[in-house]
Amino acid sequence: MNYISFSNASCKNCYKCLRACLVKAIKFKNGQAKIVQERCIACGHCLEICPQNATKVISDLDRVKEAISSKKKVVVSVTPSFAGFFNVEEEKIAAALRKLGFSFVEENDLGTGILAHYYEKYLNENKLENYITTFCPSANSLIQKYYPELIKYMIPVVSPMIAQAKVLKKIYGEDSFVVFIDPCIAKKIEANEFEGEKIIDAVLNFNEINKWIYGSGIRLDELKAEEFDKNMPKNGKSFLLEGEVINSIKNTIDRKALHPITISGTEDCIEILDSIQMGAIKGVFVELNICKGGCIGGHNMMKNKKQYYKRLHKTKEYIKNKEKSEKSNIIKETEHILESIDFGRKFKDKSFKRPIATKQDIERIMKQMGKFVKEDKLNCGVCGYDTCMEKAQAIFEGMAETDMCLHFMRSKAESLSDVIIDNTANSIIMVDGDINIIEINPAAQEVFMVKSENILGKPLNLLIDDADFRKVKETGENIIGKKVVYPQYNAVFMENIIYLPKQNLILAAMTNIIEEEKNKRELNRVKKNTLNAAQEVIEKQMRVAQEIAGVLGETTAETKVLLNKLRRIVAGEEEEIG
């Protein structure tokens, strides 16, 4: 199932999404972007960065509404980072969710204290070279798909969301419909991975909830604040805060003589996994966060860049204040529930086979991209790939297209247009808004007896009358098929002058019809001579007719008719052609 897709109508082939996708899980075919699910780690960067808003995420909203309308026991758990997304008093969100029809409203903040116990237990019972946290589903996908050799270092414990969902099912009943609200797209995929166990029924993001609230006519500012339901056990700091997993088990990490490392951001995650895989670092306990700043930096939080740090600060303040007000021993009240739940999980190799291009394949594809010499390989990264070699490999895999190289397409377009313009018999001149010449092709240079280097940038009226050009610019009305004569150049042009408003340029294509005009004049001269000769014949015949009228009366009359007919035909053709 593709959880993220691109709109065919909106994608403009800017390749910004591909440049942001560090695992290159975006395929381009016929100029259209498409997420390749087996390669995607659901980091959400493409959702944040698309300037056309061409991305869309699969939604569970209809299923949630149906569950509510069916009178099911619908339990919703919302992550505390909502405090940074909604610009209202936090408790009003609880009121809004109840108004939407949710039976119970909890916070998705199980706390490091609960799962930390399982982390510590695993560290104490196992002796590994390295340990990697597994609370970030996107980081888990990154390892399983791109670093399967490192799965052995992943701590086999479920994420906080799955752990809380299991607890909610115990508290509210297995028949309850559990919904999570979170800014992380990877949570939707993670929930689907546990579909067989029926742990989480739906996952919504903040945008979906926000639209639902306002679409229902609920005014958040007019609601009375309400408390969240607090039936969930709570102990320790929030998993949302970067570094809190390590802080919660720091003593155990120190005792095992491990070096703790907190990482956030996809690029840094990839870098440290590369180092571990190569054996460059050992004896580390790595806390991986794909999102910037940890879980409070999900893509819904990141999209509005101008308010990111404001939202970040507000979320942190909310979490800190909430932790101060809550009892630290609340976990004891539901300890029997926790003991009956298995919080373990297994991770598996999800890597995929990539066909590797041979040297000959790469060379062939390079030529198709217009890369013939070293200077052609710009490695500019505009297409989304760091090097031309990587791009060629992607083309071989069917993930990219040749024309994604903008420099190649520009050179191709320029070379093609240059060939056409340079070799056409028509005179082509382009001028700017000030009617200064910026382009003149060889045919025009020959007719006007000038070299381009001597005329470019200079006023057009140095060559020809610019009145028609100025008229086209002022009126915006193009001139098509107008005959103009330039005797000083021995030229007669059929001119077409077109205004390009977006570029503020004027393009003229002029066909020299001087030879046609000469041929036309010669034809008219011949016809006039023929006409004069016919007139002389008629006059001579008339004189003869008068002398022998009695003998050739009828014959002369017929001759006159035929000769006049010939004269009219010749004259008529002349008028028609002329």
Coordinates of C-alpha atoms in Angstrom, one line a residue:
M1 CA 0.0 0.0 0.0
N2 CA 1.3 3.5 -0.9
Y3 CA 0.8 5.7 2.0
I4 CA 2.2 8.8 0.2
S5 CA 1.4 9.7 -3.4
F6 CA 1.8 12.6 -5.8
S7 CA -0.9 14.3 -7.8
N8 CA -0.5 13.9 -11.5
A9 CA -1.9 17.4 -12.1
S10 CA 0.3 19.2 -9.6
C11 CA 3.8 17.6 -10.1
K12 CA 5.9 20.1 -12.0
N13 CA 9.1 18.0 -12.2
C14 CA 11.2 20.3 -10.0
Y15 CA 12.8 17.3 -8.4
K16 CA 12.8 19.0 -5.0
C17 CA 11.3 16.0 -3.4
L18 CA 14.0 13.7 -4.8
R19 CA 16.7 16.0 -3.6
A20 CA 15.1 15.9 -0.1
C21 CA 14.7 12.1 -0.2
L22 CA 18.0 10.8 1.1
V23 CA 17.2 7.1 0.4
K24 CA 16.0 8.0 -3.2
A25 CA 12.6 6.2 -2.8
I26 CA 11.0 8.5 -5.4
K27 CA 10.6 7.2 -9.0
F28 CA 10.0 9.4 -12.0
K29 CA 8.3 8.0 -15.1
N30 CA 6.9 10.2 -17.9
G31 CA 7.7 13.2 -15.8
Q32 CA 5.5 12.0 -12.9
A33 CA 6.9 11.4 -9.3
K34 CA 5.8 8.2 -7.5
I35 CA 6.8 6.8 -4.1
V36 CA 8.3 3.3 -4.3
Q37 CA 7.0 1.8 -1.1
E38 CA 9.6 -0.9 -0.7
R39 CA 12.3 1.8 -0.6
C40 CA 10.4 4.4 1.4
I41 CA 11.2 4.9 5.1
A42 CA 8.2 7.4 5.6
C43 CA 10.4 10.2 6.9
G44 CA 7.9 12.7 5.5
H45 CA 10.5 15.0 4.0
C46 CA 8.8 15.0 0.6
L47 CA 5.6 16.1 2.3
E48 CA 7.3 19.1 3.9
I49 CA 9.2 20.2 0.8
C50 CA 6.9 20.0 -2.2
P51 CA 6.3 23.6 -3.4
Q52 CA 3.2 22.5 -5.3
N53 CA 1.6 20.6 -2.4
A54 CA 1.3 17.7 -4.9
T55 CA 1.8 15.1 -2.1
K56 CA -1.1 13.4 -0.4
V57 CA -1.2 10.9 2.5
I58 CA -3.7 8.0 2.8
S59 CA -6.3 8.9 5.4
D60 CA -8.2 6.8 8.0
L61 CA -10.6 9.7 8.7
D62 CA -13.6 8.1 7.1
R63 CA -13.1 4.9 9.0
V64 CA -12.9 6.8 12.3
K65 CA -16.1 8.7 11.5
E66 CA -17.8 5.5 10.6
A67 CA -16.7 3.9 13.9
I68 CA -18.1 6.9 15.9
S69 CA -21.4 6.9 14.0
S70 CA -21.7 3.1 14.6
K71 CA -21.7 3.9 18.4
K72 CA -18.5 1.9 18.9
K73 CA -16.3 2.6 21.9
V74 CA -13.8 4.9 20.2
V75 CA -10.7 5.7 22.2
V76 CA -8.3 8.4 20.9
S77 CA -4.8 9.0 22.1
V78 CA -3.1 12.3 21.0
T79 CA 0.6 13.0 21.2
P80 CA 1.6 16.0 23.4
S81 CA 3.2 17.8 20.4
F82 CA -0.4 18.9 19.6
A83 CA 0.4 21.7 22.0
G84 CA 2.7 23.2 19.4
F85 CA 0.4 22.7 16.5
F86 CA -2.9 24.1 17.8
N87 CA -2.8 27.7 18.8
V88 CA -5.2 27.3 21.7
E89 CA -5.3 26.2 25.4
E90 CA -4.3 22.6 25.4
E91 CA -7.3 21.3 27.4
K92 CA -9.6 22.7 24.7
I93 CA -8.3 20.1 22.3
A94 CA -9.6 17.4 24.7
A95 CA -13.0 19.2 24.6
A96 CA -13.0 19.4 20.8
L97 CA -12.2 15.7 20.5
R98 CA -15.0 14.7 22.8
K99 CA -17.3 17.0 20.8
L100 CA -16.3 15.1 17.6
G101 CA -17.7 12.0 19.2
F102 CA -14.7 10.2 20.8
S103 CA -15.6 8.2 23.9
F104 CA -12.3 8.6 25.7
V105 CA -9.5 11.1 25.1
E106 CA -6.0 10.1 26.3
E107 CA -2.6 11.4 25.7
N108 CA 0.0 9.4 23.8
D109 CA 2.7 9.8 26.3
L110 CA 3.5 6.5 27.9
G111 CA 6.8 7.8 29.3
T112 CA 10.3 6.4 29.1
G113 CA 9.9 4.9 32.6
I114 CA 7.8 2.0 31.3
L115 CA 9.7 0.9 28.2
A116 CA 13.0 1.9 29.7
H117 CA 12.5 -1.1 32.0
Y118 CA 12.6 -3.4 28.9
Y119 CA 15.5 -1.6 27.4
E120 CA 17.5 -2.1 30.6
K121 CA 16.5 -5.7 30.8
Y122 CA 17.7 -6.3 27.3
L123 CA 21.0 -4.6 28.0
N124 CA 21.5 -6.7 31.1
E125 CA 20.7 -10.0 29.5
N126 CA 22.6 -9.5 26.2
K127 CA 26.1 -8.6 25.4
L128 CA 26.3 -6.9 22.0
E129 CA 28.9 -4.8 20.3
N130 CA 26.4 -2.0 19.8
Y131 CA 22.8 -1.2 20.7
I132 CA 20.2 0.8 18.7
T133 CA 16.9 2.1 20.0
T134 CA 13.7 1.2 18.2
F135 CA 11.1 3.7 19.3
C136 CA 11.3 5.6 16.0
P137 CA 9.4 3.6 13.3
S138 CA 11.0 5.5 10.4
A139 CA 14.5 4.7 11.8
N140 CA 13.5 1.1 12.1
S141 CA 12.5 1.1 8.4
L142 CA 15.8 2.7 7.5
I143 CA 17.8 -0.1 9.2
Q144 CA 15.6 -3.0 8.0
K145 CA 15.6 -1.8 4.4
Y146 CA 19.1 -0.4 4.0
Y147 CA 21.2 -1.8 6.8
P148 CA 19.9 -5.3 7.4
E149 CA 23.3 -6.3 8.8
L150 CA 22.6 -4.0 11.7
I151 CA 19.2 -5.6 12.7
K152 CA 21.1 -7.6 15.3
Y153 CA 21.8 -4.4 17.2
M154 CA 18.2 -3.3 17.3
I155 CA 16.6 -3.6 20.7
P156 CA 13.5 -5.8 20.2
V157 CA 11.0 -3.6 22.0
V158 CA 7.8 -2.0 20.5
S159 CA 7.5 1.7 20.0
P160 CA 5.7 3.9 22.6
M161 CA 2.6 4.1 20.3
I162 CA 2.3 0.3 20.0
A163 CA 3.0 -0.1 23.7
Q164 CA 0.3 2.4 24.6
A165 CA -2.2 0.9 22.2
K166 CA -1.7 -2.5 23.9
V167 CA -2.4 -0.9 27.2
L168 CA -5.5 0.9 25.9
K169 CA -6.9 -2.3 24.6
K170 CA -6.5 -3.9 28.1
I171 CA -8.0 -0.9 29.9
Y172 CA -10.9 -0.2 27.5
G173 CA -11.5 -3.7 26.2
E174 CA -10.3 -5.5 23.1
D175 CA -13.5 -4.4 21.3
S176 CA -12.6 -0.8 21.6
F177 CA -11.7 1.2 18.5
V178 CA -8.3 2.8 19.2
V179 CA -7.2 5.9 17.3
F180 CA -3.9 7.7 17.5
I181 CA -3.3 11.3 16.5
D182 CA 0.4 12.0 15.6
P183 CA 2.3 14.2 13.2
C184 CA 4.5 11.3 12.1
I185 CA 3.5 9.6 8.8
A186 CA 5.6 6.5 9.8
K187 CA 3.1 5.8 12.5
K188 CA 0.4 5.0 9.9
I189 CA 2.7 2.4 8.4
E190 CA 3.7 1.0 11.7
A191 CA 0.1 0.6 12.7
N192 CA -0.5 -1.4 9.5
E193 CA 2.4 -3.7 10.4
F194 CA 0.5 -4.8 13.5
E195 CA -2.8 -5.0 11.6
G196 CA -3.0 -8.8 12.2
E197 CA -2.9 -8.3 16.0
K198 CA -5.7 -5.6 15.8
I199 CA -3.8 -3.2 18.1
I200 CA -4.4 0.1 16.4
D201 CA -7.4 0.7 14.3
A202 CA -6.6 4.1 12.8
V203 CA -3.9 6.9 12.8
L204 CA -4.7 10.5 12.0
N205 CA -2.4 13.5 11.7
F206 CA -2.9 17.0 13.0
N207 CA -4.0 18.4 9.6
E208 CA -6.8 15.8 9.4
I209 CA -8.0 16.6 12.9
N210 CA -7.8 20.3 12.3
K211 CA -9.9 20.2 9.1
W212 CA -12.4 17.9 10.8
I213 CA -12.8 20.2 13.8
Y214 CA -13.4 23.3 11.6
G215 CA -15.5 21.4 9.1
S216 CA -17.8 20.4 12.0
G217 CA -18.3 24.0 12.9
I218 CA -16.5 23.7 16.2
R219 CA -14.9 27.0 17.4
L220 CA -11.9 26.0 19.6
D221 CA -11.7 29.5 21.2
E222 CA -15.3 29.2 22.4
L223 CA -14.9 25.7 24.0
K224 CA -14.6 25.2 27.7
A225 CA -11.4 23.5 28.7
E226 CA -11.7 19.9 29.7
E227 CA -9.2 17.4 31.3
F228 CA -7.8 14.5 29.4
D229 CA -8.8 11.0 30.6
K230 CA -5.9 9.7 32.6
N231 CA -6.3 6.0 32.8
M232 CA -2.9 5.4 31.2
P233 CA 0.1 4.5 33.4
K234 CA 2.8 7.2 33.3
N235 CA 6.3 7.1 34.5
G236 CA 9.4 9.0 33.5
K237 CA 10.2 11.6 30.8
S238 CA 8.5 11.8 27.5
F239 CA 9.8 9.8 24.5
L240 CA 9.1 12.9 22.4
L241 CA 12.1 14.8 23.8
E242 CA 15.4 14.1 22.1
G243 CA 17.8 12.2 24.4
E244 CA 15.3 11.2 27.0
V245 CA 15.7 7.4 26.3
I246 CA 19.4 7.6 27.0
N247 CA 18.8 9.8 30.1
S248 CA 16.3 7.2 31.5
I249 CA 18.8 4.3 31.4
K250 CA 22.0 6.2 31.7
N251 CA 23.2 4.3 34.7
T252 CA 22.9 1.0 32.9
I253 CA 24.6 2.4 29.8
D254 CA 27.5 3.6 31.9
R255 CA 27.8 0.3 33.7
K256 CA 28.0 -1.5 30.4
A257 CA 30.8 1.0 29.4
L258 CA 28.8 2.0 26.3
H259 CA 29.2 5.4 24.7
P260 CA 25.7 7.0 24.4
I261 CA 25.0 8.9 21.2
T262 CA 21.8 10.9 20.4
I263 CA 21.1 11.4 16.7
S264 CA 18.3 13.4 15.1
G265 CA 17.7 14.0 11.4
T266 CA 17.8 11.5 8.5
E267 CA 21.2 12.5 7.2
D268 CA 22.9 12.1 10.6
C269 CA 21.1 8.7 11.1
I270 CA 22.5 7.5 7.8
E271 CA 26.0 8.7 8.6
I272 CA 26.2 6.9 12.0
L273 CA 24.7 3.7 10.6
D274 CA 27.3 3.8 7.8
S275 CA 30.0 4.1 10.5
I276 CA 28.6 1.2 12.5
Q277 CA 28.3 -0.9 9.4
M278 CA 31.9 -0.2 8.4
G279 CA 33.1 -1.0 12.0
A280 CA 34.4 2.6 12.3
I281 CA 32.7 2.9 15.8
K282 CA 32.0 0.2 18.3
G283 CA 30.6 0.0 21.9
V284 CA 27.9 2.6 21.3
F285 CA 24.3 3.0 22.5
V286 CA 22.6 5.0 19.7
E287 CA 19.3 6.8 20.1
L288 CA 18.0 7.3 16.6
N289 CA 15.5 10.0 15.7
I290 CA 14.7 10.5 12.0
C291 CA 12.9 13.8 12.7
K292 CA 14.8 17.0 13.5
G293 CA 14.7 17.5 17.3
G294 CA 13.1 14.1 17.9
C295 CA 9.5 13.0 17.8
I296 CA 8.2 16.6 18.4
G297 CA 9.5 17.4 14.9
G298 CA 7.2 15.2 12.8
H299 CA 6.4 16.4 9.3
N300 CA 3.2 18.2 10.4
M301 CA 5.3 20.2 12.8
M302 CA 8.0 20.9 10.3
K303 CA 5.9 22.1 7.3
N304 CA 5.5 25.7 8.5
K305 CA 9.2 26.6 8.8
K306 CA 8.5 30.1 10.1
Q307 CA 6.8 28.8 13.2
Y308 CA 8.8 25.7 13.8
Y309 CA 10.9 26.9 16.8
K310 CA 7.8 28.6 18.3
R311 CA 6.0 25.3 18.1
L312 CA 9.0 23.4 19.4
H313 CA 9.3 25.7 22.4
K314 CA 5.6 25.5 23.2
T315 CA 5.6 21.7 23.0
K316 CA 8.6 21.4 25.3
E317 CA 7.1 23.8 27.9
Y318 CA 3.8 21.9 27.8
I319 CA 5.6 18.5 28.4
K320 CA 7.7 19.9 31.2
N321 CA 4.8 21.5 33.0
K322 CA 2.7 18.3 32.6
E323 CA 5.5 16.1 34.0
K324 CA 5.8 18.3 37.1
S325 CA 2.1 18.0 37.8
E326 CA 1.8 14.2 37.4
K327 CA 2.5 11.6 40.0
S328 CA 5.6 9.6 39.3
N329 CA 4.3 6.4 41.0
I330 CA 1.1 6.2 38.9
I331 CA 2.7 3.2 37.2
K332 CA 2.1 1.1 40.3
E333 CA -1.7 1.5 40.0
T334 CA -1.7 -0.4 36.8
E335 CA 1.4 -2.6 37.2
H336 CA -0.7 -5.8 36.9
I337 CA -1.9 -4.7 33.4
L338 CA 1.7 -4.1 32.3
E339 CA 2.8 -7.5 33.5
S340 CA 0.3 -9.2 31.3
I341 CA 1.4 -7.4 28.1
D342 CA 4.3 -8.5 25.8
F343 CA 6.1 -5.4 24.7
G344 CA 8.7 -7.3 22.6
R345 CA 8.8 -7.4 18.8
K346 CA 11.0 -8.9 16.1
F347 CA 12.6 -7.0 13.2
K348 CA 13.2 -8.6 9.9
D349 CA 15.3 -8.0 6.8
K350 CA 13.2 -5.8 4.3
S351 CA 16.0 -5.1 2.0
F352 CA 15.4 -5.2 -1.7
K353 CA 17.5 -6.3 -4.7
R354 CA 18.9 -3.5 -6.8
P355 CA 20.1 -4.4 -10.3
I356 CA 23.7 -3.1 -10.6
A357 CA 24.7 -1.6 -14.0
T358 CA 27.9 -2.7 -15.6
K359 CA 30.6 -0.3 -16.8
Q360 CA 29.3 -0.6 -20.3
D361 CA 25.7 0.1 -19.2
I362 CA 26.9 3.2 -17.4
E363 CA 28.8 4.5 -20.4
R364 CA 25.8 3.9 -22.7
I365 CA 23.4 5.7 -20.3
M366 CA 26.0 8.5 -19.9
K367 CA 25.9 9.1 -23.7
Q368 CA 22.1 9.1 -23.6
M369 CA 22.3 11.9 -21.0
G370 CA 24.7 13.9 -23.3
K371 CA 27.7 13.1 -21.0
F372 CA 30.6 12.4 -23.5
V373 CA 33.6 14.0 -21.8
K374 CA 34.6 14.7 -18.2
E375 CA 33.5 18.3 -18.5
D376 CA 29.9 17.1 -19.2
K377 CA 29.7 15.4 -15.8
L378 CA 28.7 18.4 -13.7
N379 CA 27.6 16.4 -10.6
C380 CA 25.3 19.4 -9.8
G381 CA 22.6 17.4 -8.0
V382 CA 19.8 19.4 -9.7
C383 CA 18.1 16.1 -10.8
G384 CA 18.1 14.8 -7.2
Y385 CA 21.2 12.6 -7.4
D386 CA 24.6 13.7 -6.1
T387 CA 26.5 12.6 -9.1
C388 CA 25.9 11.8 -12.8
M389 CA 27.1 8.2 -12.1
E390 CA 24.4 7.8 -9.4
K391 CA 21.8 9.2 -11.8
A392 CA 22.9 6.7 -14.5
Q393 CA 22.6 3.9 -12.0
A394 CA 19.1 5.1 -11.1
I395 CA 18.1 5.2 -14.8
F396 CA 19.3 1.6 -15.1
E397 CA 17.1 0.6 -12.2
G398 CA 14.1 2.3 -13.8
M399 CA 14.0 5.0 -11.0
A400 CA 14.9 7.9 -13.1
E401 CA 14.7 9.3 -16.7
T402 CA 17.3 10.6 -19.0
D403 CA 15.6 14.0 -19.4
M404 CA 15.7 14.7 -15.7
C405 CA 19.1 16.3 -16.3
L406 CA 18.2 19.9 -16.8
H407 CA 21.6 20.9 -18.2
F408 CA 21.3 18.1 -20.8
M409 CA 17.8 19.2 -21.7
R410 CA 18.8 22.9 -21.9
S411 CA 21.8 22.1 -24.1
K412 CA 19.6 19.9 -26.3
A413 CA 17.0 22.6 -26.6
E414 CA 19.6 25.3 -27.3
S415 CA 21.5 23.2 -29.8
L416 CA 18.3 22.3 -31.6
S417 CA 17.0 25.8 -31.7
D418 CA 20.5 27.1 -32.8
V419 CA 20.6 24.6 -35.6
I420 CA 17.2 25.7 -36.8
I421 CA 17.8 29.4 -36.5
D422 CA 21.3 29.3 -37.9
N423 CA 20.3 27.4 -41.0
T424 CA 16.9 28.9 -41.8
A425 CA 16.7 31.1 -45.0
N426 CA 14.5 33.5 -43.1
S427 CA 16.0 36.6 -41.4
I428 CA 15.3 36.4 -37.7
I429 CA 15.9 39.3 -35.3
M430 CA 15.0 39.5 -31.6
V431 CA 15.0 42.8 -29.7
D432 CA 14.4 43.7 -26.1
G433 CA 11.9 46.0 -24.5
D434 CA 14.0 49.0 -25.5
I435 CA 14.1 47.8 -29.1
N436 CA 17.8 46.9 -28.9
I437 CA 19.0 43.9 -30.9
I438 CA 19.8 40.9 -28.7
E439 CA 19.8 38.1 -31.4
I440 CA 20.3 38.2 -35.2
N441 CA 20.7 35.0 -37.2
P442 CA 23.2 34.5 -40.1
A443 CA 20.5 35.0 -42.8
A444 CA 19.7 38.4 -41.4
Q445 CA 23.4 39.3 -41.0
E446 CA 23.9 38.6 -44.7
V447 CA 20.9 40.6 -45.9
F448 CA 21.6 43.6 -43.8
M449 CA 25.4 43.3 -44.4
V450 CA 26.4 43.3 -40.7
K451 CA 28.2 41.1 -38.2
S452 CA 26.4 40.1 -35.0
E453 CA 29.3 41.2 -32.8
N454 CA 29.0 44.7 -34.3
I455 CA 25.2 45.1 -33.8
L456 CA 24.2 43.1 -30.7
G457 CA 23.0 45.4 -27.9
K458 CA 22.5 48.3 -30.3
P459 CA 19.2 50.0 -31.4
L460 CA 17.3 48.3 -34.2
N461 CA 16.8 51.5 -36.1
L462 CA 20.5 51.4 -37.0
L463 CA 19.5 48.7 -39.4
I464 CA 15.9 49.2 -40.3
D465 CA 12.8 51.2 -39.5
D466 CA 11.7 50.1 -36.0
A467 CA 8.1 51.6 -36.2
D468 CA 6.4 48.3 -36.6
F469 CA 8.3 46.8 -33.7
R470 CA 7.3 49.7 -31.4
K471 CA 3.7 49.4 -32.5
V472 CA 3.6 45.7 -31.7
K473 CA 5.0 46.3 -28.2
E474 CA 2.7 49.2 -27.4
T475 CA -0.5 47.6 -28.7
G476 CA 0.3 44.0 -28.0
E477 CA -1.1 43.1 -31.4
N478 CA 1.2 41.0 -33.6
I479 CA 1.9 41.9 -37.3
I480 CA 1.5 38.9 -39.6
G481 CA 2.3 38.8 -43.3
K482 CA 3.0 42.5 -43.9
K483 CA 5.1 43.4 -47.0
V484 CA 7.9 45.9 -46.5
V485 CA 10.5 47.1 -48.9
Y486 CA 14.1 48.0 -48.1
P487 CA 15.6 49.2 -51.4
Q488 CA 18.9 50.0 -49.7
Y489 CA 19.3 46.3 -49.1
N490 CA 17.7 45.3 -52.4
A491 CA 15.2 43.3 -50.3
V492 CA 11.4 42.9 -50.1
F493 CA 10.3 41.2 -46.9
M494 CA 7.1 39.5 -45.8
E495 CA 7.4 40.2 -42.1
N496 CA 5.9 38.6 -39.0
I497 CA 6.5 40.5 -35.7
I498 CA 5.5 38.8 -32.5
Y499 CA 5.5 40.3 -28.9
L500 CA 6.5 38.0 -26.1
P501 CA 5.0 39.8 -23.0
K502 CA 6.4 37.4 -20.3
Q503 CA 9.9 37.8 -21.6
N504 CA 9.3 41.4 -22.8
L505 CA 10.9 40.5 -26.1
I506 CA 9.9 41.1 -29.7
L507 CA 10.7 38.4 -32.3
A508 CA 10.7 39.1 -36.0
A509 CA 10.8 36.5 -38.7
M510 CA 11.2 38.1 -42.2
T511 CA 11.1 36.2 -45.5
N512 CA 12.9 37.9 -48.4
I513 CA 10.6 37.7 -51.4
I514 CA 12.7 39.8 -53.7
E515 CA 13.2 37.0 -56.2
E516 CA 9.5 36.3 -56.3
E517 CA 8.8 40.0 -56.9
K518 CA 11.3 40.0 -59.8
N519 CA 9.8 36.9 -61.4
K520 CA 6.3 38.5 -61.0
R521 CA 7.4 41.7 -62.7
E522 CA 9.0 39.7 -65.6
L523 CA 5.8 37.7 -66.0
N524 CA 3.8 40.9 -66.2
R525 CA 6.1 42.3 -68.8
V526 CA 5.8 39.2 -71.0
K527 CA 2.0 39.3 -70.7
K528 CA 1.9 43.0 -71.6
N529 CA 4.0 42.4 -74.7
T530 CA 1.7 39.5 -75.6
L531 CA -1.3 41.8 -75.1
N532 CA 0.2 44.5 -77.3
A533 CA 1.0 42.0 -80.0
A534 CA -2.6 40.7 -79.9
Q535 CA -3.9 44.2 -80.3
E536 CA -1.7 44.8 -83.3
V537 CA -3.0 41.6 -84.9
I538 CA -6.6 42.7 -84.3
E539 CA -6.0 46.2 -85.8
K540 CA -4.3 44.7 -88.9
Q541 CA -7.1 42.2 -89.4
M542 CA -9.7 45.0 -89.2
R543 CA -7.9 47.0 -91.9
V544 CA -7.8 43.9 -94.2
A545 CA -11.4 43.2 -93.4
Q546 CA -12.5 46.6 -94.5
E547 CA -10.7 46.1 -97.9
I548 CA -12.3 42.7 -98.6
A549 CA -15.5 43.0 -96.6
G550 CA -17.7 41.7 -99.2
V551 CA -15.7 38.6 -99.6
L552 CA -14.8 37.7 -96.0
G553 CA -17.6 39.4 -94.1
E554 CA -18.6 36.6 -91.8
T555 CA -15.1 35.2 -91.5
T556 CA -13.8 38.6 -90.4
A557 CA -16.4 38.9 -87.8
E558 CA -15.6 35.5 -86.3
T559 CA -11.9 36.4 -86.4
K560 CA -12.5 39.6 -84.5
V561 CA -14.5 37.7 -81.8
L562 CA -11.8 35.2 -81.4
L563 CA -9.0 37.7 -81.2
N564 CA -10.9 39.9 -78.7
K565 CA -11.5 36.8 -76.6
L566 CA -7.8 36.1 -76.7
R567 CA -7.1 39.7 -75.6
R568 CA -9.6 39.4 -72.7
I569 CA -8.1 36.1 -71.6
V570 CA -4.6 37.6 -71.5
A571 CA -5.8 40.7 -69.8
G572 CA -7.8 38.7 -67.3
E573 CA -5.0 36.5 -66.3
E574 CA -2.8 39.5 -65.9
E575 CA -5.3 41.0 -63.5
E576 CA -5.8 37.8 -61.6
I577 CA -2.0 37.2 -61.1
G578 CA -1.2 40.8 -60.5

